Coordinates of C-alpha atoms and ligand atoms in Angstrom, one line a residue:
M206 CA -9.4 25.8 27.0
P207 CA -7.5 27.1 23.9
D208 CA -7.1 30.8 23.4
P209 CA -10.1 32.0 21.4
N210 CA -8.4 35.2 20.2
G211 CA -4.9 33.9 19.4
F212 CA -5.6 34.0 15.6
L213 CA -6.5 37.7 15.9
R214 CA -3.1 38.5 17.5
H215 CA -0.9 36.3 15.3
G216 CA -0.7 35.7 11.6
R217 CA 0.4 32.4 10.1
R218 CA 4.2 32.1 10.1
L219 CA 6.5 29.2 9.1
P220 CA 10.3 29.0 9.7
A221 CA 12.3 30.4 6.8
R222 CA 13.7 27.7 4.5
R223 CA 17.4 27.4 4.2
P224 CA 18.7 29.7 1.4
V225 CA 18.6 28.0 -2.0
P226 CA 22.3 28.3 -2.9
V227 CA 23.2 26.8 0.5
R228 CA 20.7 23.9 0.4
I229 CA 21.3 22.8 -3.1
S230 CA 25.0 22.4 -2.2
D231 CA 24.1 19.6 0.3
W232 CA 21.4 17.0 0.9
R233 CA 20.3 18.2 4.3
E234 CA 16.6 19.0 5.0
V235 CA 15.2 22.2 3.5
Y236 CA 13.6 23.4 6.8
P237 CA 15.6 24.2 9.9
P238 CA 13.8 23.7 13.3
A239 CA 11.2 26.4 14.0
G240 CA 12.1 27.0 17.6
A241 CA 9.8 26.8 20.6
E242 CA 8.7 30.4 20.6
L243 CA 7.5 30.4 17.0
I244 CA 5.7 27.1 17.5
R245 CA 4.0 28.3 20.7
E246 CA 2.8 31.4 18.9
Q247 CA 1.4 29.4 16.0
A248 CA -0.2 26.8 18.3
T249 CA -1.9 29.8 19.9
R250 CA -3.7 30.5 16.6
C251 CA -5.8 27.3 17.1
M252 CA -9.1 28.5 18.4
D253 CA -11.7 26.5 20.3
C254 CA -13.8 25.9 17.3
G255 CA -17.0 23.9 17.9
I256 CA -16.3 21.1 15.4
P257 CA -12.5 20.6 14.7
F258 CA -12.7 19.4 11.1
C259 CA -8.9 19.1 11.0
H260 CA -9.2 16.2 13.5
S261 CA -11.9 14.4 11.5
E262 CA -10.8 11.2 9.7
T263 CA -13.4 11.9 7.0
A264 CA -12.4 15.5 6.2
G265 CA -9.1 16.3 7.8
C266 CA -6.4 14.0 9.3
P267 CA -6.8 10.3 8.2
L268 CA -5.2 9.4 11.6
A269 CA -7.7 11.5 13.6
N270 CA -4.8 13.2 15.2
R271 CA -6.1 15.1 18.2
I272 CA -4.9 18.4 16.8
P273 CA -6.7 21.0 19.0
D274 CA -5.6 19.1 22.1
W275 CA -1.9 19.1 21.2
N276 CA -2.0 22.6 19.9
D277 CA -3.2 23.7 23.3
L278 CA -0.7 21.6 25.2
V279 CA 2.1 23.3 23.1
R280 CA 0.5 26.7 23.8
T281 CA 0.7 26.1 27.5
G282 CA 4.2 24.6 27.4
N283 CA 3.0 21.1 28.3
W284 CA 5.4 19.3 25.9
D285 CA 5.4 15.9 27.6
A286 CA 1.6 15.7 27.4
A287 CA 1.7 17.0 23.8
V288 CA 4.1 14.1 22.9
E289 CA 1.8 11.6 24.6
T290 CA -1.3 12.9 22.9
L291 CA 0.3 13.0 19.4
H292 CA 1.6 9.4 19.8
A293 CA -1.8 8.2 20.9
T294 CA -2.9 8.3 17.2
N295 CA 0.3 8.5 15.2
N296 CA 3.2 6.1 15.4
F297 CA 5.6 8.3 13.3
P298 CA 4.7 12.0 13.5
E299 CA 8.3 12.8 12.6
F300 CA 7.5 11.4 9.1
T301 CA 4.1 13.0 8.6
G302 CA 5.1 16.3 10.2
R303 CA 7.8 16.6 7.5
L304 CA 6.1 15.0 4.5
C305 CA 2.3 15.0 4.8
P306 CA 0.4 17.3 2.4
A307 CA -1.7 18.2 5.5
P308 CA -5.3 17.7 4.6
C309 CA -5.9 18.8 8.2
E310 CA -4.8 22.4 7.2
A311 CA -7.1 22.4 4.2
A312 CA -9.9 21.5 6.6
C313 CA -8.9 24.1 9.3
V314 CA -11.8 26.4 10.2
L315 CA -9.4 29.4 10.0
G316 CA -9.0 28.5 6.3
I317 CA -12.6 29.2 5.5
A318 CA -13.1 31.9 2.8
G319 CA -9.4 32.0 2.0
G320 CA -8.1 32.6 5.5
D321 CA -4.7 31.2 6.8
P322 CA -5.0 27.9 8.5
V323 CA -3.0 26.9 11.7
T324 CA 0.4 25.6 10.8
I325 CA -0.7 22.2 12.1
K326 CA 2.0 20.1 10.3
Q327 CA 4.8 22.3 11.7
V328 CA 3.5 22.0 15.2
E329 CA 3.3 18.3 14.7
V330 CA 6.9 18.0 13.6
E331 CA 8.2 20.1 16.4
I332 CA 6.4 17.9 19.0
A333 CA 7.8 14.8 17.3
D334 CA 11.3 16.2 17.3
A335 CA 11.0 17.2 20.9
A336 CA 10.0 13.5 21.6
V337 CA 13.1 12.3 19.8
A338 CA 15.3 14.8 21.6
R339 CA 14.0 13.5 24.9
G340 CA 14.7 9.9 23.8
L341 CA 12.0 7.7 22.4
P342 CA 11.3 5.3 25.3
P343 CA 10.5 1.8 24.1
R344 CA 7.1 0.4 25.3
P345 CA 7.5 -3.3 25.2
A346 CA 4.5 -5.5 25.9
S347 CA 4.2 -6.6 29.5
A348 CA 3.4 -10.2 28.4
S349 CA 3.7 -12.3 25.3
S350 CA 0.6 -13.5 23.5
G351 CA 2.4 -16.5 22.2
R352 CA 1.3 -15.6 18.7
S353 CA 3.5 -14.5 15.8
V354 CA 3.0 -12.2 12.8
A355 CA 4.9 -11.8 9.6
V356 CA 4.9 -8.3 8.1
V357 CA 6.1 -8.2 4.5
G358 CA 7.4 -4.8 3.6
S359 CA 9.0 -2.2 5.8
G360 CA 7.4 1.1 4.6
P361 CA 5.3 3.2 7.0
A362 CA 2.3 0.8 6.7
G363 CA 4.4 -2.3 7.7
L364 CA 6.3 -0.4 10.5
A365 CA 3.1 1.1 12.0
A366 CA 1.5 -2.3 12.1
A367 CA 4.6 -4.0 13.5
Q368 CA 4.9 -1.5 16.3
Q369 CA 1.2 -1.8 17.2
L370 CA 1.3 -5.6 17.2
A371 CA 4.6 -5.9 19.1
R372 CA 3.3 -3.6 21.8
A373 CA 0.2 -5.9 22.1
G374 CA 2.5 -8.8 22.9
H375 CA 2.8 -10.6 19.5
A376 CA 6.1 -11.7 18.1
V377 CA 6.6 -9.7 15.0
T378 CA 9.1 -10.2 12.2
V379 CA 9.4 -7.6 9.4
Y380 CA 10.7 -9.0 6.1
E381 CA 12.2 -6.5 3.6
R382 CA 13.8 -7.4 0.3
D383 CA 15.9 -4.2 0.3
D384 CA 19.1 -4.0 2.2
A385 CA 17.7 -1.4 4.6
I386 CA 14.4 -0.9 6.4
G387 CA 12.0 2.0 5.6
G388 CA 10.3 1.4 2.2
L389 CA 9.9 4.5 0.1
L390 CA 11.0 6.6 3.1
R391 CA 14.5 5.0 2.8
Y392 CA 15.3 4.9 -0.9
G393 CA 12.5 6.8 -2.6
I394 CA 12.2 10.1 -0.7
P395 CA 15.4 12.2 -0.8
D396 CA 17.2 13.3 2.3
F397 CA 16.4 17.0 1.7
K398 CA 12.8 16.0 2.5
L399 CA 13.6 13.4 5.2
E400 CA 17.0 12.8 6.6
K401 CA 17.4 9.1 7.3
R402 CA 18.4 9.6 10.9
H403 CA 14.7 10.0 11.7
I404 CA 14.0 6.5 10.4
D405 CA 17.0 5.1 12.3
A406 CA 15.8 6.7 15.6
R407 CA 12.4 5.1 15.3
L408 CA 13.8 1.7 14.3
A409 CA 15.9 1.7 17.5
Q410 CA 12.6 2.0 19.4
L411 CA 10.9 -0.8 17.4
L412 CA 14.0 -3.0 18.0
A413 CA 13.8 -2.4 21.7
E414 CA 10.2 -3.3 21.6
G415 CA 11.1 -6.7 20.3
V416 CA 10.4 -6.3 16.5
V417 CA 12.7 -8.5 14.5
F418 CA 13.9 -7.2 11.1
R419 CA 15.1 -9.4 8.3
T420 CA 16.4 -7.4 5.4
G421 CA 17.5 -8.8 2.0
V422 CA 14.6 -11.4 2.1
N423 CA 12.3 -11.4 -0.9
I424 CA 9.1 -13.1 0.2
G425 CA 7.9 -15.3 -2.6
V426 CA 11.5 -15.9 -3.8
D427 CA 13.8 -16.5 -0.8
V428 CA 11.0 -17.6 1.4
T429 CA 7.8 -19.0 0.0
A430 CA 4.3 -18.0 1.1
E431 CA 3.8 -21.5 2.4
Q432 CA 6.9 -21.3 4.5
L433 CA 5.9 -18.0 5.9
R434 CA 2.4 -19.3 6.9
E435 CA 4.0 -22.3 8.6
Q436 CA 6.2 -20.0 10.7
H437 CA 3.6 -17.4 11.6
D438 CA 0.0 -17.2 12.8
A439 CA -0.9 -14.3 10.6
V440 CA 0.7 -12.4 7.7
L441 CA 0.4 -8.7 6.8
L442 CA 1.3 -7.8 3.2
A443 CA 2.5 -4.2 3.0
C444 CA 4.5 -4.4 -0.2
G445 CA 3.7 -0.9 -1.6
A446 CA 2.6 0.1 -5.1
L447 CA 5.9 0.2 -6.8
Q448 CA 4.9 -0.7 -10.4
G449 CA 6.0 2.5 -12.2
R450 CA 3.7 3.7 -15.0
D451 CA 5.5 3.9 -18.4
T452 CA 5.0 5.4 -21.8
P453 CA 5.8 2.4 -23.9
T454 CA 4.1 3.7 -27.1
T455 CA 5.9 7.0 -27.2
P456 CA 8.5 6.9 -30.1
G457 CA 12.0 6.8 -28.7
R458 CA 11.1 5.3 -25.3
Q459 CA 13.9 2.7 -25.7
L460 CA 16.6 5.4 -26.1
R461 CA 19.5 5.5 -23.6
G462 CA 18.9 8.2 -21.0
V463 CA 15.1 7.7 -20.7
H464 CA 14.4 6.2 -17.3
Q465 CA 11.8 5.6 -14.7
A466 CA 12.0 8.4 -12.0
M467 CA 12.4 5.8 -9.2
A468 CA 15.5 4.5 -10.8
H469 CA 17.0 7.9 -10.5
L470 CA 15.8 8.5 -7.0
V471 CA 16.9 5.2 -5.6
A472 CA 20.4 5.6 -7.1
A473 CA 20.7 9.1 -5.7
N474 CA 19.5 8.0 -2.3
R475 CA 22.0 5.2 -2.2
V476 CA 24.9 7.6 -3.0
V477 CA 23.8 9.9 -0.1
A478 CA 23.4 6.8 2.2
A479 CA 27.0 5.8 1.3
A480 CA 28.4 9.4 1.9
G481 CA 31.8 9.3 3.4
E482 CA 32.9 6.2 1.6
D483 CA 36.2 6.4 -0.2
P484 CA 36.0 6.4 -3.2
P485 CA 32.4 7.8 -3.1
A486 CA 29.7 5.6 -4.5
P487 CA 28.6 6.6 -8.1
A488 CA 24.9 6.8 -8.9
T489 CA 24.1 3.8 -11.0
L490 CA 21.2 1.6 -11.9
P491 CA 21.3 -2.0 -10.5
D492 CA 23.0 -3.1 -13.7
G493 CA 25.8 -0.6 -13.2
T494 CA 24.6 2.0 -15.8
P495 CA 25.4 5.5 -14.6
I496 CA 22.3 7.7 -13.9
D497 CA 23.2 11.2 -12.7
A498 CA 22.0 14.6 -13.7
A499 CA 25.4 16.3 -13.4
G500 CA 26.1 18.5 -16.5
K501 CA 22.9 17.4 -18.2
H502 CA 19.7 18.9 -19.6
V503 CA 17.0 17.1 -17.7
V504 CA 13.3 16.7 -18.6
I505 CA 11.0 15.4 -15.9
I506 CA 7.6 14.2 -17.0
G507 CA 5.0 14.4 -14.3
G508 CA 3.7 16.9 -11.8
G509 CA 3.5 15.2 -8.4
D510 CA 5.7 14.4 -5.4
T511 CA 8.0 12.1 -7.4
A512 CA 8.6 14.7 -10.1
A513 CA 9.4 17.4 -7.5
D514 CA 11.8 15.0 -5.8
C515 CA 13.6 14.4 -9.1
L516 CA 13.8 18.1 -9.6
G517 CA 15.5 18.7 -6.2
V518 CA 17.8 15.8 -6.9
A519 CA 18.8 17.0 -10.3
H520 CA 19.7 20.4 -9.0
R521 CA 21.8 18.9 -6.2
Q522 CA 23.6 16.7 -8.7
G523 CA 24.4 19.7 -10.9
A524 CA 22.0 19.6 -13.8
V525 CA 22.6 22.5 -16.3
G526 CA 18.8 22.9 -16.9
V527 CA 15.6 21.2 -15.9
H528 CA 12.1 21.2 -17.5
Q529 CA 9.2 19.7 -15.6
L530 CA 6.3 18.8 -17.8
D531 CA 2.7 18.5 -16.7
L532 CA -0.2 17.3 -18.9
Y533 CA -2.8 19.5 -17.2
P534 CA -3.1 23.3 -17.3
R535 CA -1.6 25.3 -14.5
P536 CA -4.0 25.2 -11.5
S537 CA -5.0 28.3 -9.8
Q538 CA -3.3 29.3 -6.5
A539 CA -6.5 29.6 -4.5
R540 CA -9.3 27.1 -3.8
D541 CA -12.2 27.1 -6.3
E542 CA -15.1 27.2 -3.8
A543 CA -17.6 26.1 -6.3
R544 CA -15.7 22.9 -7.3
D545 CA -13.8 22.1 -4.1
P546 CA -15.7 23.8 -1.2
W547 CA -14.1 23.9 2.2
P548 CA -13.2 21.5 4.0
T549 CA -12.5 19.3 1.0
W550 CA -9.0 18.8 -0.4
P551 CA -8.7 21.5 -3.1
W552 CA -7.1 21.2 -6.6
I553 CA -4.6 24.1 -6.5
L554 CA -1.1 24.7 -7.7
R555 CA 1.3 22.7 -5.4
E556 CA 4.6 24.5 -5.0
Y557 CA 7.2 22.4 -3.4
P558 CA 10.5 23.8 -2.1
A559 CA 12.2 22.1 -5.1
H560 CA 10.4 24.5 -7.4
E561 CA 12.1 27.6 -5.9
E562 CA 15.5 26.0 -6.5
G563 CA 15.3 26.4 -10.3
G564 CA 14.0 24.7 -13.4
E565 CA 11.0 25.5 -15.5
R566 CA 7.5 24.1 -15.1
V567 CA 5.7 23.6 -18.4
F568 CA 1.9 23.0 -18.2
A569 CA -0.6 21.5 -20.7
V570 CA 2.0 19.7 -22.8
A571 CA 2.5 16.1 -23.8
V572 CA 5.6 14.3 -25.1
Q573 CA 5.3 13.3 -28.8
E574 CA 8.7 11.8 -29.2
F575 CA 12.0 11.2 -27.5
V576 CA 14.5 12.3 -30.1
D577 CA 17.6 10.2 -31.0
D578 CA 21.0 11.9 -31.1
G579 CA 22.0 9.4 -33.8
T580 CA 23.8 7.0 -31.4
G581 CA 20.8 5.6 -29.7
A582 CA 20.8 8.1 -26.8
V583 CA 18.2 10.8 -26.2
R584 CA 19.1 14.4 -27.2
A585 CA 15.7 16.1 -27.0
V586 CA 12.1 15.7 -26.2
R587 CA 9.5 16.9 -28.7
V588 CA 6.4 18.2 -27.0
A589 CA 3.1 19.7 -28.1
E590 CA 0.6 21.7 -26.3
V591 CA -2.5 19.7 -25.5
T592 CA -6.1 19.9 -24.3
V593 CA -7.3 17.3 -21.9
E594 CA -11.0 16.3 -21.4
K595 CA -13.0 13.5 -20.0
R596 CA -15.1 11.6 -22.6
D597 CA -17.2 8.6 -21.4
G598 CA -15.2 8.5 -18.2
R599 CA -11.9 8.3 -20.2
R600 CA -9.2 10.9 -20.5
V601 CA -8.7 12.2 -24.0
V602 CA -5.5 14.2 -24.8
T603 CA -5.6 16.2 -28.0
P604 CA -2.4 18.0 -29.3
V605 CA -2.9 21.5 -30.5
P606 CA -1.7 21.7 -34.2
G607 CA 1.3 23.9 -34.8
T608 CA 2.5 23.9 -31.2
E609 CA 5.3 21.3 -31.4
R610 CA 8.8 22.2 -30.2
E611 CA 11.9 20.5 -28.9
L612 CA 13.3 20.7 -25.4
P613 CA 17.0 19.7 -24.9
A614 CA 17.3 16.5 -22.9
D615 CA 20.2 14.2 -22.0
L616 CA 18.3 12.6 -19.2
V617 CA 14.5 12.0 -19.2
L618 CA 12.7 10.9 -16.0
L619 CA 9.3 9.4 -16.2
A620 CA 7.3 10.4 -13.1
V621 CA 3.9 9.7 -14.4
G622 CA 2.6 7.7 -11.5
F623 CA 2.3 4.1 -10.4
D624 CA 0.2 1.2 -11.7
G625 CA -0.4 -0.4 -8.3
T626 CA 1.5 -3.2 -6.6
E627 CA 4.1 -5.1 -8.6
E628 CA 3.2 -8.4 -10.2
Q629 CA 5.5 -10.7 -8.2
P630 CA 5.6 -14.4 -7.1
L631 CA 4.2 -13.9 -3.6
L632 CA 0.8 -12.9 -5.1
A633 CA 0.2 -16.2 -6.9
Q634 CA 1.7 -18.1 -3.9
F635 CA -1.0 -16.6 -1.7
G636 CA -3.6 -17.0 -4.4
L637 CA -4.1 -13.2 -4.8
T638 CA -4.8 -11.2 -7.9
R639 CA -4.5 -7.5 -8.5
N640 CA -7.7 -5.6 -9.1
A641 CA -8.3 -3.1 -11.9
R642 CA -6.2 -0.5 -10.1
G643 CA -3.4 -2.9 -9.5
A644 CA -4.1 -3.1 -5.8
I645 CA -5.0 -6.0 -3.6
D646 CA -8.6 -6.0 -2.2
S647 CA -9.5 -6.7 1.3
R648 CA -12.6 -7.4 3.3
A649 CA -13.8 -4.9 5.9
D650 CA -11.6 -6.8 8.4
W651 CA -8.5 -6.1 6.3
Q652 CA -8.2 -9.8 5.3
T653 CA -7.5 -10.7 1.7
G654 CA -9.0 -13.6 0.0
A655 CA -6.5 -15.8 1.8
D656 CA -7.4 -16.7 5.4
G657 CA -5.1 -15.0 7.9
V658 CA -3.4 -12.9 5.2
F659 CA -4.0 -9.2 5.6
V660 CA -3.1 -6.2 3.4
A661 CA -2.4 -2.5 4.1
G662 CA -0.9 0.7 2.8
D663 CA -0.2 1.4 -0.9
M664 CA -0.5 -2.3 -1.8
H665 CA -4.1 -2.0 -0.7
R666 CA -5.2 1.5 -1.8
G667 CA -2.7 2.2 -4.7
A668 CA 0.0 4.8 -4.5
S669 CA -1.0 7.2 -1.9
L670 CA 0.5 9.0 1.2
I671 CA 2.5 8.2 4.3
V672 CA -0.4 9.3 6.6
W673 CA -2.6 6.8 4.8
A674 CA 0.0 4.0 5.1
I675 CA 0.3 4.6 8.9
A676 CA -3.5 4.8 9.2
E677 CA -4.0 1.5 7.3
G678 CA -1.1 -0.1 9.2
R679 CA -2.8 0.7 12.5
A680 CA -6.2 -0.5 11.3
A681 CA -4.8 -3.7 9.9
A682 CA -2.9 -4.3 13.1
A683 CA -6.1 -3.9 15.1
A684 CA -7.8 -6.4 12.8
I685 CA -4.9 -8.9 13.2
H686 CA -5.0 -8.6 17.0
T687 CA -8.7 -9.4 16.9
Y688 CA -8.1 -12.3 14.5
L689 CA -5.5 -13.7 16.9
G690 CA -7.9 -13.6 19.8
G691 CA -7.1 -10.2 21.5
P692 CA -7.4 -9.5 24.4
G693 CA -9.3 -6.2 24.0
T694 CA -8.9 -4.1 20.8
L695 CA -6.1 -1.9 19.5
P696 CA -6.6 1.8 18.8
A697 CA -7.1 2.5 15.1
P698 CA -8.7 5.1 12.8
V699 CA -12.4 4.3 12.3
H700 CA -13.0 4.9 8.6
P701 CA -9.7 4.8 6.9
T702 CA -11.2 4.3 3.5
S703 CA -13.6 7.2 3.2
H704 CA -11.4 10.2 3.0
P705 CA -11.6 12.8 0.1
L706 CA -7.8 12.3 -0.5
A707 CA -8.4 8.5 -1.1
V708 CA -6.8 7.4 -4.3
Ligands
FAD910 C1 9.4 9.6 -4.8 C2 8.2 9.6 -3.9 C3 8.0 10.7 -3.0 C4 7.0 10.6 -2.1 N1 6.8 11.7 -1.3 C5 5.8 11.7 -0.4 C6 5.6 12.8 0.4 O1 6.3 13.8 0.4 N2 4.5 12.7 1.3 C7 3.7 11.6 1.4 O2 2.8 11.5 2.2 N3 3.9 10.5 0.6 C8 4.9 10.6 -0.3 N4 5.1 9.5 -1.2 C9 4.2 8.3 -1.0 C10 4.6 7.4 0.2 O3 6.0 7.3 0.1 C11 3.9 6.1 0.1 O4 2.5 6.3 0.1 C12 4.2 5.2 1.3 O5 5.6 5.0 1.5 C13 3.5 3.9 1.2 O6 3.9 3.1 2.3 P1 3.8 1.5 2.3 O7 4.3 1.0 3.6 O8 2.5 1.1 1.9 O9 4.8 1.0 1.1 P2 6.3 1.3 0.7 O10 6.8 2.5 1.4 O11 6.3 1.4 -0.8 O12 7.1 0.1 1.2 C14 6.9 -1.2 0.7 C15 8.1 -2.1 1.0 O13 7.8 -3.4 0.7 C16 8.9 -4.1 0.2 N5 8.6 -5.3 -0.5 C17 7.8 -5.4 -1.7 N6 7.7 -6.7 -2.0 C18 8.4 -7.4 -1.1 C19 8.6 -8.8 -1.0 N7 8.2 -9.7 -1.8 N8 9.4 -9.2 0.1 C20 9.9 -8.3 1.0 N9 9.7 -7.0 0.9 C21 8.9 -6.5 -0.2 C22 9.5 -3.0 -0.7 O14 10.9 -3.2 -0.9 C23 9.3 -1.7 0.1 O15 10.4 -1.5 1.0 C24 6.1 9.5 -2.1 C25 6.3 8.4 -3.0 C26 7.4 8.5 -3.9 C27 7.6 7.3 -4.8
SF4_911 S1 -0.7 13.5 9.8 FE1 -1.0 15.0 8.1 S2 -3.2 15.3 8.2 FE2 -2.7 14.4 10.1 S3 -2.2 16.2 11.5 FE3 -0.3 15.6 10.6 S4 -0.1 16.9 8.8 FE4 -2.2 16.9 9.4

């Protein structure tokens, strides 16, 4: 039984982040390991509350991670059992423990009335890292089912499904059009949030479990949907939601130096991946155009994960100044109980480690124009303060007269969200169309309109979170296993579409 008084003896504590001047001079992760003693202390704060909302798929963790159980196993020093319990619901806790926004913590009973929740995510990552340090034992299936599954896309949704299906005895091939496996974990999210060795350690386990990886294969172009269906008994589409939203009507959008955020992040990630090469790889777009913040005034448009990642990258590349623009007013730091009562996910100011590294956040502004330097390159961004309101279900943005000003800008990064999955040949080949949100619909059994073709992750729910991608990958794998005739059922979250964080 957990310690019912631990939270009275111990306050919430996280490991100190690496000092800013040190960490922006390299690409390594911001957080050092917490150490067993701190984690044991923090796990002790988990009380034996009657209903652990943190663990609930509908309010807390979309994976239904058995949080109180593994907290207590850590408290009692039972690390092997903690590793087992965590992996029972989550294929990749080393990713979620580092990157999840932790709706579980927002739903922790200790957080009621402004209290400090248990450091659930930190405990999770320490258990995951302990598992990797012990060596991740492969768990190959004892017998083959004789059935084969194609997984298209190697992000967390595709990888979670691949692991579940391979362990159930199916022959799984993961097709990825990039040159490396991992989806957004590999070339979207920077190393200071997730060092790529974590992906590689997990891939070694999947390989040993029999998963086949084929990189550099664009399904719909290099291999047609028909060919894929001939070669496999079922297909899972997990192609993400990589259609970047744009601002095509803003004057000056065509200027040199105005780019999609993902172009910048992918180029930067590729440089880090090639570290040690001589000469070092320059950061360039696929067409060879340089894209690097070194010595530049940078303006990032957007307020989410992608924008914060661009901010951290810009500082590490040596930007001379960075502004990050947000359309909405600065949220409050504390939960508004009337609007977002516990245990729902609150709308509060999200401070990422990148924000303590420098730059200026500007709220309640909208770009009116990207200003030309006379040679066709951007030299500034003209912004105005705005009010934002909902009218007839539509967002109406109104500039405040007399508030326009210019911010210097040699590099502008658009991090204004994603418009769903990309329009690409495989959709028509499978007879699928994007819905109003740009996503691909499924039935309750995760099957699309095409028989034997399933969908999961961002491609299904729109741009979302890693924890959701894993949850949907597990749920779709369970559905595919049933479609292929079993035997039995695979474990999966029960209601992965009913969470308050759902996009
Ligand atoms: C910059 C950035 C930072 C983020 N930070 C966080 C964070 O901190 N925490 C968090 O929880 N979430 C974060 N997210 C969101 C998270 O990364 C995604 O929700 C998650 O990766 C979705 O997983 P997925 O498997 O559905 O798709 P993806 O990870 O997008 O993977 C899809 C894969 O499919 C491949 N593919 C597409 N079409 C084809 C084809 N025709 N043939 C072969 N392969 C194909 C793509 O190349 C890609 O590799 C972030 C997203 C971005 C963009
Ligand atoms: S995956 Fe996210 S929500 Fe679930 S326990 Fe981990 S941090 Fe919490």
